[in-house]
C-alpha cells in the first residue's frame, strides 16, 4: 500500500470511529515502513553527522551514565550557536599553547603556587613576555574559525561517501 493510500485508509477508519481491521493494520505497517526508510535515508544523506553524533553520544553516555539524559545534553549542545562552540575551542587552544610554552621553558605544573614557586623561580628569566603573548594570541577567533572551516571542508570532501 502506498503512503497516501495508507494515510487515507487510517484517516477514514479513525474519523468514522470504526474498529481497525486487517486493512488498517496493513496501512499502519506501510506507514511505519515508510517512516523507517525515510529515517535511514536521512542518516545516509548525513552520514558524517551521524558518525559524529554517535561518537559524542557515546562519550556523553560515559559521562552522564544515562542514555536519555546524554541525548538531551547532546541536543542542547546542538541547539547552541556554532560561534559559542568556536569560542570554547579558541579558549582551549589558547590554554594548550600557553601550557606548551611553559613546558618548553621547563615549567610543567599547571599553576604557580607558593609551594612550587621556589622550584621554578630560577626559570623565570627564560620566560619572554613577547613569546608568551605570541603563544597566547596565536589562536584568535578568526584563526580558529579559518582552521576549523578548512578542516571541516576537508573532512566533508574526504569522507562524505564513506
PDB file of C-alpha atoms in Angstrom, residues 29-99:
ATOM      1  CA  UNK A  29       2.624  -1.144   8.835  1.00  0.00           C
ATOM      2  CA  UNK A  30       3.039   0.594   5.489  1.00  0.00           C
ATOM      3  CA  UNK A  31       3.391   3.972   7.254  1.00  0.00           C
ATOM      4  CA  UNK A  32       5.835   2.536   9.794  1.00  0.00           C
ATOM      5  CA  UNK A  33       7.942   1.100   6.961  1.00  0.00           C
ATOM      6  CA  UNK A  34       7.838   4.457   5.123  1.00  0.00           C
ATOM      7  CA  UNK A  35       8.981   6.361   8.239  1.00  0.00           C
ATOM      8  CA  UNK A  36      11.773   3.870   8.974  1.00  0.00           C
ATOM      9  CA  UNK A  37      13.016   4.061   5.372  1.00  0.00           C
ATOM     10  CA  UNK A  38      12.852   7.850   5.466  1.00  0.00           C
ATOM     11  CA  UNK A  39      14.896   7.881   8.678  1.00  0.00           C
ATOM     12  CA  UNK A  40      17.509   5.597   7.105  1.00  0.00           C
ATOM     13  CA  UNK A  41      17.728   7.822   4.017  1.00  0.00           C
ATOM     14  CA  UNK A  42      18.216  10.955   6.124  1.00  0.00           C
ATOM     15  CA  UNK A  43      21.008   9.271   8.075  1.00  0.00           C
ATOM     16  CA  UNK A  44      22.656   8.041   4.840  1.00  0.00           C
ATOM     17  CA  UNK A  45      22.481  11.564   3.388  1.00  0.00           C
ATOM     18  CA  UNK A  46      24.081  12.920   6.582  1.00  0.00           C
ATOM     19  CA  UNK A  47      26.451  10.080   7.350  1.00  0.00           C
ATOM     20  CA  UNK A  48      29.256  12.259   8.737  1.00  0.00           C
ATOM     21  CA  UNK A  49      26.852  13.985  11.109  1.00  0.00           C
ATOM     22  CA  UNK A  50      25.500  10.579  12.147  1.00  0.00           C
ATOM     23  CA  UNK A  51      29.021   9.345  12.893  1.00  0.00           C
ATOM     24  CA  UNK A  52      29.900  12.420  14.943  1.00  0.00           C
ATOM     25  CA  UNK A  53      26.561  12.300  16.749  1.00  0.00           C
ATOM     26  CA  UNK A  54      27.194   8.679  17.670  1.00  0.00           C
ATOM     27  CA  UNK A  55      30.738   9.404  18.881  1.00  0.00           C
ATOM     28  CA  UNK A  56      29.631  12.327  21.044  1.00  0.00           C
ATOM     29  CA  UNK A  57      26.571  10.472  22.348  1.00  0.00           C
ATOM     30  CA  UNK A  58      28.810   7.573  23.354  1.00  0.00           C
ATOM     31  CA  UNK A  59      31.159   9.968  25.194  1.00  0.00           C
ATOM     32  CA  UNK A  60      28.226  11.723  26.866  1.00  0.00           C
ATOM     33  CA  UNK A  61      26.851   8.342  27.949  1.00  0.00           C
ATOM     34  CA  UNK A  62      30.153   7.538  29.666  1.00  0.00           C
ATOM     35  CA  UNK A  63      29.979  10.887  31.435  1.00  0.00           C
ATOM     36  CA  UNK A  64      26.281  11.022  32.368  1.00  0.00           C
ATOM     37  CA  UNK A  65      25.550   7.268  32.751  1.00  0.00           C
ATOM     38  CA  UNK A  66      22.019   7.765  31.375  1.00  0.00           C
ATOM     39  CA  UNK A  67      21.320   7.477  27.634  1.00  0.00           C
ATOM     40  CA  UNK A  68      18.231   9.697  27.694  1.00  0.00           C
ATOM     41  CA  UNK A  69      19.992  12.444  29.640  1.00  0.00           C
ATOM     42  CA  UNK A  70      23.089  12.104  27.429  1.00  0.00           C
ATOM     43  CA  UNK A  71      20.921  12.506  24.334  1.00  0.00           C
ATOM     44  CA  UNK A  72      19.157  15.521  25.875  1.00  0.00           C
ATOM     45  CA  UNK A  73      22.520  17.141  26.673  1.00  0.00           C
ATOM     46  CA  UNK A  74      23.812  16.445  23.170  1.00  0.00           C
ATOM     47  CA  UNK A  75      20.739  18.056  21.639  1.00  0.00           C
ATOM     48  CA  UNK A  76      21.191  21.010  23.987  1.00  0.00           C
ATOM     49  CA  UNK A  77      24.739  21.428  22.642  1.00  0.00           C
ATOM     50  CA  UNK A  78      23.434  21.199  19.076  1.00  0.00           C
ATOM     51  CA  UNK A  79      20.946  23.985  19.793  1.00  0.00           C
ATOM     52  CA  UNK A  80      23.780  26.290  20.880  1.00  0.00           C
ATOM     53  CA  UNK A  81      25.114  28.611  18.143  1.00  0.00           C
ATOM     54  CA  UNK A  82      28.281  27.480  16.371  1.00  0.00           C
ATOM     55  CA  UNK A  83      30.032  30.696  17.451  1.00  0.00           C
ATOM     56  CA  UNK A  84      29.764  29.598  21.075  1.00  0.00           C
ATOM     57  CA  UNK A  85      31.487  26.284  20.324  1.00  0.00           C
ATOM     58  CA  UNK A  86      34.176  28.063  18.292  1.00  0.00           C
ATOM     59  CA  UNK A  87      34.866  30.340  21.272  1.00  0.00           C
ATOM     60  CA  UNK A  88      35.202  27.320  23.574  1.00  0.00           C
ATOM     61  CA  UNK A  89      37.631  25.761  21.087  1.00  0.00           C
ATOM     62  CA  UNK A  90      39.546  29.055  20.917  1.00  0.00           C
ATOM     63  CA  UNK A  91      39.969  29.157  24.701  1.00  0.00           C
ATOM     64  CA  UNK A  92      41.102  25.530  24.830  1.00  0.00           C
ATOM     65  CA  UNK A  93      43.622  26.093  22.049  1.00  0.00           C
ATOM     66  CA  UNK A  94      44.991  29.178  23.853  1.00  0.00           C
ATOM     67  CA  UNK A  95      45.342  27.140  27.050  1.00  0.00           C
ATOM     68  CA  UNK A  96      47.106  24.388  25.119  1.00  0.00           C
ATOM     69  CA  UNK A  97      49.534  26.876  23.542  1.00  0.00           C
ATOM     70  CA  UNK A  98      50.327  28.524  26.887  1.00  0.00           C
ATOM     71  CA  UNK A  99      50.888  25.133  28.553  1.00  0.00           C
TER      72      UNK A  99
END
